[in-house]
Each structure stands twice: as C-alpha cells, then as structure tokens.
Coordinates of C-alpha atoms in Angstrom, one line a residue:
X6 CA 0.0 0.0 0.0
X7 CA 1.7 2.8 -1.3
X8 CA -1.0 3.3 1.9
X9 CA -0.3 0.8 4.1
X10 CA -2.9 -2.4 5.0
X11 CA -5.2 -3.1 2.5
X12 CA -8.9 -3.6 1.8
X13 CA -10.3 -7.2 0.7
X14 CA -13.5 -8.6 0.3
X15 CA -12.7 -10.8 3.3
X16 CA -11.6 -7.9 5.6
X17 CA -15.1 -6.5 4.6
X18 CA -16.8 -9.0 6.2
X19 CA -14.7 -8.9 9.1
X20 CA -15.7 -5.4 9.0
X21 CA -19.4 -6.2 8.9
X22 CA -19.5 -8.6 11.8
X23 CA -17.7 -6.6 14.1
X24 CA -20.0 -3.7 13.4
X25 CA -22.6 -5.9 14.2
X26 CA -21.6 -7.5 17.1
X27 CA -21.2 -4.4 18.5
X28 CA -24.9 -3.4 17.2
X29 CA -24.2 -0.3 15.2
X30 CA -26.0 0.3 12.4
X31 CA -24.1 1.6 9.2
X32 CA -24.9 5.4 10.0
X33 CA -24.0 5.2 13.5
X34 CA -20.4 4.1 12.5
X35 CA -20.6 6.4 9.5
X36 CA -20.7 9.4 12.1
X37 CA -18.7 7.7 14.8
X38 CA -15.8 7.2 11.9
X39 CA -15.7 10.1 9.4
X40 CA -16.5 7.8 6.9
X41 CA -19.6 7.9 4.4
X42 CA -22.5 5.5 5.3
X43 CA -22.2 4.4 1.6
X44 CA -18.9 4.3 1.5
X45 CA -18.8 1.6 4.3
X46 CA -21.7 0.0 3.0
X47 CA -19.4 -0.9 -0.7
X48 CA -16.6 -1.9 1.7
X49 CA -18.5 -4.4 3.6
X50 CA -19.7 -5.8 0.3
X51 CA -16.2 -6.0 -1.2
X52 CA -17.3 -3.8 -3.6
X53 CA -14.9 -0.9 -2.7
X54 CA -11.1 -0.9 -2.5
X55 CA -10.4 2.4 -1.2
X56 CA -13.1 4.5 -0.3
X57 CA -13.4 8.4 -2.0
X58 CA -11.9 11.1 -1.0
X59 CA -14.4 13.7 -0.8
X60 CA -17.0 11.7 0.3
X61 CA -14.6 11.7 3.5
X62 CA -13.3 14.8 3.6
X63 CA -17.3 16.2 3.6
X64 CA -17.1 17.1 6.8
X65 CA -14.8 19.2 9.0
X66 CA -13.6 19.6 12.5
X67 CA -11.1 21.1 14.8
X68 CA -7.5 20.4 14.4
X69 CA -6.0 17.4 15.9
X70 CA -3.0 17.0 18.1
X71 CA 0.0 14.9 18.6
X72 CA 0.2 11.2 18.6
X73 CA -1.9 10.3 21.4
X74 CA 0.4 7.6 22.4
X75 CA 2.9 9.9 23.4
X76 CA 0.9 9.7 26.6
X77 CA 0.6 6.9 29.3
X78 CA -2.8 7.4 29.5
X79 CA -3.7 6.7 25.8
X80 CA -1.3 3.6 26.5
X81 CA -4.2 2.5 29.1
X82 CA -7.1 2.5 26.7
X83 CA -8.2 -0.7 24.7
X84 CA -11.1 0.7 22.6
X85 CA -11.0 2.8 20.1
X86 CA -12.2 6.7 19.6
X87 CA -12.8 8.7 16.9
X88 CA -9.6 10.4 15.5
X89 CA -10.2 14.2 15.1
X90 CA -10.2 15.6 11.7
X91 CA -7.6 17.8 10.5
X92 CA -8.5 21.5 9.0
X93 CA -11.2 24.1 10.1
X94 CA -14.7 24.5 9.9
X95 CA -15.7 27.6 8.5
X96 CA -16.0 30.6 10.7
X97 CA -19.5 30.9 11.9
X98 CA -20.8 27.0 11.5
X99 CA -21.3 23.9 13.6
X100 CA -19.5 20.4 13.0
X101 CA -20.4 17.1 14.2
X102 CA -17.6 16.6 14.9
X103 CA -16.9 18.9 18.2
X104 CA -18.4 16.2 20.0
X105 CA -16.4 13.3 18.6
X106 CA -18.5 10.1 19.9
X107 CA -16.4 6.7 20.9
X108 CA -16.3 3.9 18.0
X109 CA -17.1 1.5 19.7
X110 CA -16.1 -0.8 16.7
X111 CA -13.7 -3.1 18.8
X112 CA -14.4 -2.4 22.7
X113 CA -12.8 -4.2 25.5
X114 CA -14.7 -7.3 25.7
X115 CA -13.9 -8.2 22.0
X116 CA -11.1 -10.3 20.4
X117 CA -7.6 -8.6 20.8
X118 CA -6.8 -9.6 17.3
X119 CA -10.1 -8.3 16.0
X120 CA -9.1 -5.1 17.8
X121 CA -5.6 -5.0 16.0
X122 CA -7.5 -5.1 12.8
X123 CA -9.7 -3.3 13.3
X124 CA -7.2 -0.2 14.2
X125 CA -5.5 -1.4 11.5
X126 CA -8.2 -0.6 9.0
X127 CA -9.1 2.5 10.7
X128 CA -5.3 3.5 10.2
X129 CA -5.5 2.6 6.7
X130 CA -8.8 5.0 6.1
X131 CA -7.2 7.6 7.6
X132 CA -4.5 7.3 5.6
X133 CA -6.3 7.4 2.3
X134 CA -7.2 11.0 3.4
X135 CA -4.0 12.0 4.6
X136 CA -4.3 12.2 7.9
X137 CA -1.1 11.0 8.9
X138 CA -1.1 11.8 12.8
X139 CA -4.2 9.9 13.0
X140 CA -3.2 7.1 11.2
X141 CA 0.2 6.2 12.9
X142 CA -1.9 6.6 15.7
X143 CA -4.1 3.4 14.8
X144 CA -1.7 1.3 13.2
X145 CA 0.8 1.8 16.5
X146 CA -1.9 0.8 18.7
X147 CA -2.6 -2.3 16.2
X148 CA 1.2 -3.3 16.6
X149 CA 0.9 -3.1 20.4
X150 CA -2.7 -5.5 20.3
X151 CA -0.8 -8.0 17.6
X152 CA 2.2 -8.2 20.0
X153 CA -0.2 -9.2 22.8
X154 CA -2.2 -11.5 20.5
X155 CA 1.1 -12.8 19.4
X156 CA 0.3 -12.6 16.2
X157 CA 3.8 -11.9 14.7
X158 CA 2.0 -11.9 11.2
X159 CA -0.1 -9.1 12.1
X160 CA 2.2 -7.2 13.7
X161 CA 5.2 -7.1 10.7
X162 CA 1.9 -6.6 8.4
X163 CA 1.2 -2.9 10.0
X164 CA 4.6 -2.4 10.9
X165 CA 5.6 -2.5 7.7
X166 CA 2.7 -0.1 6.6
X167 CA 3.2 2.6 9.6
X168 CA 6.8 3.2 8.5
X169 CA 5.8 5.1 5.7
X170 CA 3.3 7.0 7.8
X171 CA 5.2 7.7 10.2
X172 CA 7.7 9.3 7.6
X173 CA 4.8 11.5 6.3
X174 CA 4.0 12.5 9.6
X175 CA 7.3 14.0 10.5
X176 CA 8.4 11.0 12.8
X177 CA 11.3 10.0 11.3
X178 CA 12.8 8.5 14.2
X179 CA 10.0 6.3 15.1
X180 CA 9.9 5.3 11.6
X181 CA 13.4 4.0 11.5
X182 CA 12.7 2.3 14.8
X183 CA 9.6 0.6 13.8
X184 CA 12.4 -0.4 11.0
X185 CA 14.8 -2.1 13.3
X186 CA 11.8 -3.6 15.5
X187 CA 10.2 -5.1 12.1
X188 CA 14.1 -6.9 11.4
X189 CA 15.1 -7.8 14.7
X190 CA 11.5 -10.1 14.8
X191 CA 12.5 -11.1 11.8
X192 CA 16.0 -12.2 13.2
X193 CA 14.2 -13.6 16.5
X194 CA 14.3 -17.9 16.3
X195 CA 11.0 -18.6 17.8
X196 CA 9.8 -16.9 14.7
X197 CA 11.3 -18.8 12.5
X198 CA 8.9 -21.7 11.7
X199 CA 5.6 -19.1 12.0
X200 CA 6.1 -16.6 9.5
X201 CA 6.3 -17.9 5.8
X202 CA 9.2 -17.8 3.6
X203 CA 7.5 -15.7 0.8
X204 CA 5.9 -13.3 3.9
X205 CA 9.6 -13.0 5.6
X206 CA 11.2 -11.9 2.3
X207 CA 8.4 -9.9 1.1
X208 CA 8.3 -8.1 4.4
X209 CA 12.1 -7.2 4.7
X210 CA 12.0 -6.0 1.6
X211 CA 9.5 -3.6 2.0
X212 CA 10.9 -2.3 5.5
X213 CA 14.3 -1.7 4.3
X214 CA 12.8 0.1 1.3
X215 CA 10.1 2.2 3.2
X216 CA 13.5 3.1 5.5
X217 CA 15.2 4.6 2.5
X218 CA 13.3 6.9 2.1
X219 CA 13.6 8.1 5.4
X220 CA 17.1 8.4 5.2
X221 CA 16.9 10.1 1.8
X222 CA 14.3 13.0 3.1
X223 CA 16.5 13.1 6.3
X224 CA 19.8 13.6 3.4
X225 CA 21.4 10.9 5.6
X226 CA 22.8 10.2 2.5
X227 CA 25.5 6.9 3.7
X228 CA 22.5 5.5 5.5
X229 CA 20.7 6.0 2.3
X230 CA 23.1 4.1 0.7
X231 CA 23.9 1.4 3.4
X232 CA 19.7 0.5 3.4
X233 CA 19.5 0.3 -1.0
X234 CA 22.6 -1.6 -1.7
X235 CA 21.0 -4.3 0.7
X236 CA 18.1 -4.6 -1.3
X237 CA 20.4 -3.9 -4.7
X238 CA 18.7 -6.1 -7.5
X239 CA 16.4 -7.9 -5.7
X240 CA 13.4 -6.4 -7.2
X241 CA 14.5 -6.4 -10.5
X242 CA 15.2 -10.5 -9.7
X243 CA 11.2 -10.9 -8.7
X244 CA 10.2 -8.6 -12.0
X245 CA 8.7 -5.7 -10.2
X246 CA 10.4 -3.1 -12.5
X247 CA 8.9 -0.1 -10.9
X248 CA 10.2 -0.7 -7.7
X249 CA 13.7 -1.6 -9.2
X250 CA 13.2 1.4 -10.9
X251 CA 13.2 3.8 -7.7
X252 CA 16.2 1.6 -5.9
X253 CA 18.0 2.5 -8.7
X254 CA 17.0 5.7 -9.4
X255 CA 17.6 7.0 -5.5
X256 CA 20.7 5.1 -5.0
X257 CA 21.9 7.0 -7.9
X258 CA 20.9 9.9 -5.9
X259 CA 22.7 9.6 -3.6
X260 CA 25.5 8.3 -4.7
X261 CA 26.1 10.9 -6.2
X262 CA 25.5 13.4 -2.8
X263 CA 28.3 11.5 -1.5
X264 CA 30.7 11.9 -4.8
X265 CA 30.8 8.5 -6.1
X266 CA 29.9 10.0 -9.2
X267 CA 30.9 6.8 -11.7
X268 CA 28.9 4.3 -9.4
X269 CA 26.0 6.7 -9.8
X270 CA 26.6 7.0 -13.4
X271 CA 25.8 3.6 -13.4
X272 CA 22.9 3.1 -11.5
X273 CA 20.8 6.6 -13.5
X274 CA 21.9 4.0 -17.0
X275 CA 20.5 1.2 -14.9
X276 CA 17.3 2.9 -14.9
X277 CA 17.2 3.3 -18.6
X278 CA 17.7 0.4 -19.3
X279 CA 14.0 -0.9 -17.7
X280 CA 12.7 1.6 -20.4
X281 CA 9.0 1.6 -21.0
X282 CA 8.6 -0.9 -17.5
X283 CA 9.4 2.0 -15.1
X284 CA 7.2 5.4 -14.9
X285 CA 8.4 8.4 -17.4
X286 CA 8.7 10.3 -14.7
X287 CA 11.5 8.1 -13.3
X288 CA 13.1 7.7 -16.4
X289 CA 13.3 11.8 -17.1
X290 CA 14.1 12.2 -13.1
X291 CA 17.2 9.3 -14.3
X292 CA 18.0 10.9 -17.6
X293 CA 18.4 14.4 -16.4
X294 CA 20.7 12.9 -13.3
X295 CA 23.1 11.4 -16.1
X296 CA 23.1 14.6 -17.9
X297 CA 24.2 16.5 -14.9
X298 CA 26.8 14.2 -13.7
X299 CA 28.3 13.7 -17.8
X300 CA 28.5 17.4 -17.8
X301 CA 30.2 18.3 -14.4
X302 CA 27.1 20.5 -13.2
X303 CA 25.6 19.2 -9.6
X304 CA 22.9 16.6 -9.5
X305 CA 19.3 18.5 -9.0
X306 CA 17.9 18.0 -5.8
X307 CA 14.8 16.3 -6.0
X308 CA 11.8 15.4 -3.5
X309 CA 11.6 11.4 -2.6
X310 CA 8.3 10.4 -2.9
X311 CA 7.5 6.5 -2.3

C-alpha cells in the first residue's frame, strides 16, 4: 500500500460482523468514523477498494494534536475513539464533529486480534485521506494489540505499513525504529517456523525500502546508501520493475550526494535500461541525473516520494 494495510473482500466481512456485534448500524459508525455510510456500506460488500476522497473529507472539524500515544494514558485504553479531523470548519458553522462520539467498533470485551485489525483498517482509512497523525496513531496501537495476541503476522503486516506514515507525519525516528523492531522479529528464532518464507522476504524488503526513504528525506545520505545496496537487484530479480526502478534511481541519488559520481553514473543508466517498464517520470528524473553528472554540473535535488 503505497497506503499501508489493504482492503479485501474478506476484511469487509470482518468489518461487517464486528459492526454488528457491537450493534451499530451503518450510519452510526458512519458518524462515529468520518466515513460515508455508503462508503462503508461498498466496503463491507467487497465492492470498494479504497473509499473516495471527498465523500470523506465532507465534513470538517477542529484540528487534531499529537500522537496520542505519546501519553501513558492513551497507552491504558483498549477501545478505540474517533480520531479528530484535520483542517477548520468555517468561521460561523457547527460540525459534528466537536463532540467526537467513541467507536465502539472493537471495545474491551472483543477479540484482541479483532481489535488490532480493526485499528489497522481505521489507520489505513485515515491514511487514504492524509491524515497521517491519525493514522500512525491506529496502526501503532494495532502493533501493540498484535504483540499481545502474538500474532507476529499481524504485527510485521502494520509495521511495515506505519513506516511510511510515520515518515509522512514528520516522525522520522520512530519510523526507523519501527524499522529495526520489524528486522530484529524477523532475526528472532522462535519466529522462524511461524512466519512464511515468501511473507519473511516480502516483508524485509518492504521495511528496508520504506526506511530509505527516510534516510533520503533526512539527506542521511550513507544511511541511504547502506539500506538500497542491501536490497540492490532484488526487485529487478522478482520482476517488479517499478520498484527496481526507484532503488535504482535514488541510490543514484545519492551516490552521487556522496561523490561516487561513476557508481552513480551507473545506477541513472540502470534505470534506462527498464525503459518503457518504469514510470516516465522516473526515467526523465534518471536521464536528467546522467546529464548532470556527464557534464560536471551538480545533480538536481529532488523530493523522494515513495
């Protein structure tokens, strides 16, 4: 998920019966959420992978602050509220939500791994609107209930996802620690037989890669370096070219930041060489790298956008 965990039909049913066991009708968890009651409604069903963006941005409120779990008693609460919105509402008008009601989606009495997914899925939503604070809150909270449902699955699922988020949300720090928390359970041997081969390779990949980028914004350019050599090629080996494409294109990047200007020479070819099987954007953003460093002038900085 270029936005973390991901809708599927059978997360929509999961979706449904925890609504219902908790005896909300759709438009009492459409106002307790943010979220349209339609909107819901086509997720339950399956029939919606990622729900519209002004149909939940139709409705304002007051800002919201900081992480919540920056504070012990946050840490203390098992069910979840209603993140605040981000942005005002206009001068002179009322909003729903200045009284933000409790979603009572996944309460104390339920499953804990119900309640990880369920945050999970509320961080994903909130994500899809951009409201980062809000979602590294959910997905955080998710990690914590997957660790105590020891559901190591689970937890290197949304781990992987809030790194990105995190990022977004100025946390770069707690990104690159989610990072090292994500490989060191990785590395732990009573893990070993429970997590699948293709979910353990698929899931370093991805945290390494998400890290980068950290590193890149942060123009910890070594660290930068360090984190895409270690993942050098093995995207272009599983045939996801547009992936490849970016390791490439950033190592070159920075590479070059650090004066290795041949190596980076290299890696902006390696780029054109996918051709047509990586974005034009990436290919222009590889081409004029070339031209600067074949011509002596300074390599453009760029933003690094994952």
């Amino acid at each position: 998920m270029g936005t973390g965990v991901g809708i599927t039909a059978p997360f929509g049913r999961l979706l449904r019966g925890l609504r219902q066991s908790r005896r909300l009708t759709i438009e009492e968890l459409a106002e307790a959420s943010g979220i349209s009651g339609r909107a819901i409604g086509d997720m339950e069903r399956g029939r919606s992978r990622r729900p519209h963006r002004v149909t939940m941005r139709s409705t304002s409120g007051p800002p919201r602050p900081g992480p919540r779990w920056a504070t012990p008693r946050w840490r203390r609460r098992t069910a979840i509220t209603s993140p605040g919105r981000t942005g005002r509402a206009p001068a002179g008008t009322t909003t729903r939500w200045s009284r933000p009601r409790p979603l009572r989606l996944a309460g104390t009495a339920g499953d804990v791994r119900q309640q990880a997914w369920a945050h999970a899925y509320l961080g994903w939503l909130r994500d899809t609107v951009d409201d980062l604070p809000a979602a590294a809150d959910h997905y955080h909270r998710a990690a914590e209930l997957f660790t105590e449902a020891d559901d190591v699955n689970g937890y290197l699922q949304v781990s992987c996802g809030m790194i990105r988020v995190l990022r977004g949300a100025g946390r770069a720090q707690a990104a690159v620690e989610t990072c090292r928390g994500i490989m060191d359970t990785l590395a732990d041997a009573r893990h070993r037989d429970r997590i699948p081969p293709n979910v353990r390779e698929f899931t370093a990949l991805s945290a390494v890669h998400s890290v980068s980028f950290v590193h890149l914004g942060e123009g910890r350019w070594e660290e930068a370096v360090d984190a895409l050599r270690s993942i050098h090629g093995q995207f272009d080996d599983r045939g996801w070219h547009k992936q490849a494409g970016k390791v490439h294109l950033h190592l070159a990047h920075a590479l070059a930041r650090l004066g290795e200007r041949a190596e980076a020479a290299a890696e902006y070819q390696a780029v054109l060489t996918l051709e047509s099987r990586v974005p034009e954007d990436v290919r222009d953003e590889a081409h004029t790298g070339l031209t600067a460093l074949t011509t002596g002038r300074p390599v453009p900085l760029i933003r690094f956008v994952q």
